mmCIF file with all atom_site columns, C-alpha atoms in Angstrom:
data_model
loop_
_atom_site.group_PDB
_atom_site.id
_atom_site.type_symbol
_atom_site.label_atom_id
_atom_site.label_alt_id
_atom_site.label_comp_id
_atom_site.label_asym_id
_atom_site.label_entity_id
_atom_site.label_seq_id
_atom_site.pdbx_PDB_ins_code
_atom_site.Cartn_x
_atom_site.Cartn_y
_atom_site.Cartn_z
_atom_site.occupancy
_atom_site.B_iso_or_equiv
_atom_site.pdbx_formal_charge
_atom_site.auth_seq_id
_atom_site.auth_comp_id
_atom_site.auth_asym_id
_atom_site.auth_atom_id
_atom_site.pdbx_PDB_model_num
ATOM 1  C CA . MET A 1 1  ? 9.314  16.904  31.818  1.00 63.00 ? 285 MET A CA 1
ATOM 2  C CA . SER A 1 2  ? 7.928  20.016  30.946  1.00 86.00 ? 286 SER A CA 1
ATOM 3  C CA . TYR A 1 3  ? 4.401  20.336  29.178  1.00 84.00 ? 287 TYR A CA 1
ATOM 4  C CA . GLN A 1 4  ? 5.998  21.133  25.694  1.00 88.00 ? 288 GLN A CA 1
ATOM 5  C CA . ILE A 1 5  ? 7.908  18.053  25.820  1.00 87.00 ? 289 ILE A CA 1
ATOM 6  C CA . LEU A 1 6  ? 5.108  15.807  27.147  1.00 87.00 ? 290 LEU A CA 1
ATOM 7  C CA . ARG A 1 7  ? 2.626  16.926  24.288  1.00 89.00 ? 291 ARG A CA 1
ATOM 8  C CA . GLN A 1 8  ? 5.365  16.571  21.678  1.00 89.00 ? 292 GLN A CA 1
ATOM 9  C CA . LYS A 1 9  ? 6.209  12.574  22.903  1.00 88.00 ? 293 LYS A CA 1
ATOM 10 C CA . GLN A 1 10 ? 2.385  12.006  22.740  1.00 86.00 ? 294 GLN A CA 1
ATOM 11 C CA . MET A 1 11 ? 1.795  13.712  19.731  1.00 85.00 ? 295 MET A CA 1
ATOM 12 C CA . GLU A 1 12 ? 5.133  11.084  18.115  1.00 86.00 ? 296 GLU A CA 1
ATOM 13 C CA . TYR A 1 13 ? 3.260  8.085   19.399  1.00 84.00 ? 297 TYR A CA 1
ATOM 14 C CA . ILE A 1 14 ? -0.036 9.091   18.281  1.00 78.00 ? 298 ILE A CA 1
ATOM 15 C CA . TYR A 1 15 ? 1.377  9.690   14.819  1.00 80.00 ? 299 TYR A CA 1
ATOM 16 C CA . SER A 1 16 ? 3.443  6.513   14.935  1.00 80.00 ? 300 SER A CA 1
ATOM 17 C CA . ARG A 1 17 ? 0.112  4.634   15.443  1.00 80.00 ? 301 ARG A CA 1
ATOM 18 C CA . ARG A 1 18 ? -1.392 6.050   12.747  1.00 78.00 ? 302 ARG A CA 1
ATOM 19 C CA . PHE A 1 19 ? 1.283  5.707   10.192  1.00 79.00 ? 303 PHE A CA 1
ATOM 20 C CA . LEU A 1 20 ? 1.447  1.743   11.127  1.00 78.00 ? 304 LEU A CA 1
ATOM 21 C CA . LYS A 1 21 ? -2.219 1.367   10.788  1.00 79.00 ? 305 LYS A CA 1
ATOM 22 C CA . LYS A 1 22 ? -2.360 2.982   7.637   1.00 79.00 ? 306 LYS A CA 1
ATOM 23 C CA . SER A 1 23 ? 1.004  1.072   6.560   1.00 80.00 ? 307 SER A CA 1
ATOM 24 C CA . LEU A 1 24 ? -0.691 -2.319  7.715   1.00 80.00 ? 308 LEU A CA 1
ATOM 25 C CA . ALA A 1 25 ? -3.901 -1.758  5.457   1.00 79.00 ? 309 ALA A CA 1
ATOM 26 C CA . TYR A 1 26 ? -1.823 -0.790  2.487   1.00 81.00 ? 310 TYR A CA 1
ATOM 27 C CA . LEU A 1 27 ? 0.010  -3.821  2.816   1.00 80.00 ? 311 LEU A CA 1
ATOM 28 C CA . ILE A 1 28 ? -2.850 -6.321  3.273   1.00 81.00 ? 312 ILE A CA 1
ATOM 29 C CA . ALA A 1 29 ? -4.495 -4.345  0.165   1.00 80.00 ? 313 ALA A CA 1
ATOM 30 C CA . TYR A 1 30 ? -1.319 -4.546  -1.992  1.00 80.00 ? 314 TYR A CA 1
ATOM 31 C CA . HIS A 1 31 ? -1.250 -7.949  -0.963  1.00 79.00 ? 315 HIS A CA 1
ATOM 32 C CA . LEU A 1 32 ? -4.561 -8.925  -1.866  1.00 81.00 ? 316 LEU A CA 1
ATOM 33 C CA . GLU A 1 33 ? -4.662 -6.919  -5.428  1.00 80.00 ? 317 GLU A CA 1
ATOM 34 C CA . GLU A 1 34 ? -1.148 -8.118  -6.633  1.00 78.00 ? 318 GLU A CA 1
ATOM 35 C CA . PRO A 1 35 ? -2.704 -11.611 -8.005  1.00 76.00 ? 319 PRO A CA 1
ATOM 36 C CA . LYS A 1 36 ? -4.948 -9.639  -9.848  1.00 78.00 ? 320 LYS A CA 1
ATOM 37 C CA . LEU A 1 37 ? -3.275 -6.904  -11.131 1.00 76.00 ? 321 LEU A CA 1
ATOM 38 C CA . LYS A 1 38 ? -0.674 -9.297  -12.503 1.00 80.00 ? 322 LYS A CA 1
ATOM 39 C CA . LYS A 1 39 ? -3.781 -11.313 -13.980 1.00 84.00 ? 323 LYS A CA 1
ATOM 40 C CA . ARG A 1 40 ? -4.663 -8.218  -15.741 1.00 83.00 ? 324 ARG A CA 1
ATOM 41 C CA . LYS A 1 41 ? -1.252 -7.318  -16.913 1.00 83.00 ? 325 LYS A CA 1
ATOM 42 C CA . ASN A 1 42 ? -1.064 -10.823 -18.296 1.00 85.00 ? 326 ASN A CA 1
ATOM 43 C CA . LEU A 1 43 ? -4.291 -10.575 -20.200 1.00 86.00 ? 327 LEU A CA 1
ATOM 44 C CA . GLU A 1 44 ? -3.337 -7.551  -21.698 1.00 86.00 ? 328 GLU A CA 1
ATOM 45 C CA . ARG A 1 45 ? -0.246 -8.851  -22.742 1.00 87.00 ? 329 ARG A CA 1
ATOM 46 C CA . GLU A 1 46 ? -1.831 -11.838 -24.157 1.00 88.00 ? 330 GLU A CA 1
ATOM 47 C CA . LYS A 1 47 ? -4.133 -9.579  -26.107 1.00 87.00 ? 331 LYS A CA 1
ATOM 48 C CA . TYR A 1 48 ? -1.637 -7.267  -27.553 1.00 86.00 ? 332 TYR A CA 1
ATOM 49 C CA . ASN A 1 49 ? 0.845  -10.243 -28.886 1.00 87.00 ? 333 ASN A CA 1
ATOM 50 C CA . ASN A 1 50 ? -2.379 -12.037 -30.252 1.00 87.00 ? 334 ASN A CA 1
ATOM 51 C CA . LYS A 1 51 ? -2.768 -8.586  -32.487 1.00 85.00 ? 335 LYS A CA 1
ATOM 52 C CA . ILE A 1 52 ? 0.584  -8.649  -33.531 1.00 82.00 ? 336 ILE A CA 1
ATOM 53 C CA . ASN A 1 53 ? 0.771  -12.335 -34.481 1.00 81.00 ? 337 ASN A CA 1
ATOM 54 C CA . LYS A 1 54 ? -2.432 -11.990 -36.444 1.00 68.00 ? 338 LYS A CA 1
#
């Protein structure tokens, strides 16, 4: 293998690792934040409905 091919493989490996770490962190954050977001949306919807019903 030539130096360029090795370098390319190395970069691909590094980028894929970095991408995996980022996507894992994103998934975990989303998993933790999603219930809070849903709760907030429900509260906003209730406030809105209360305004309409009054």
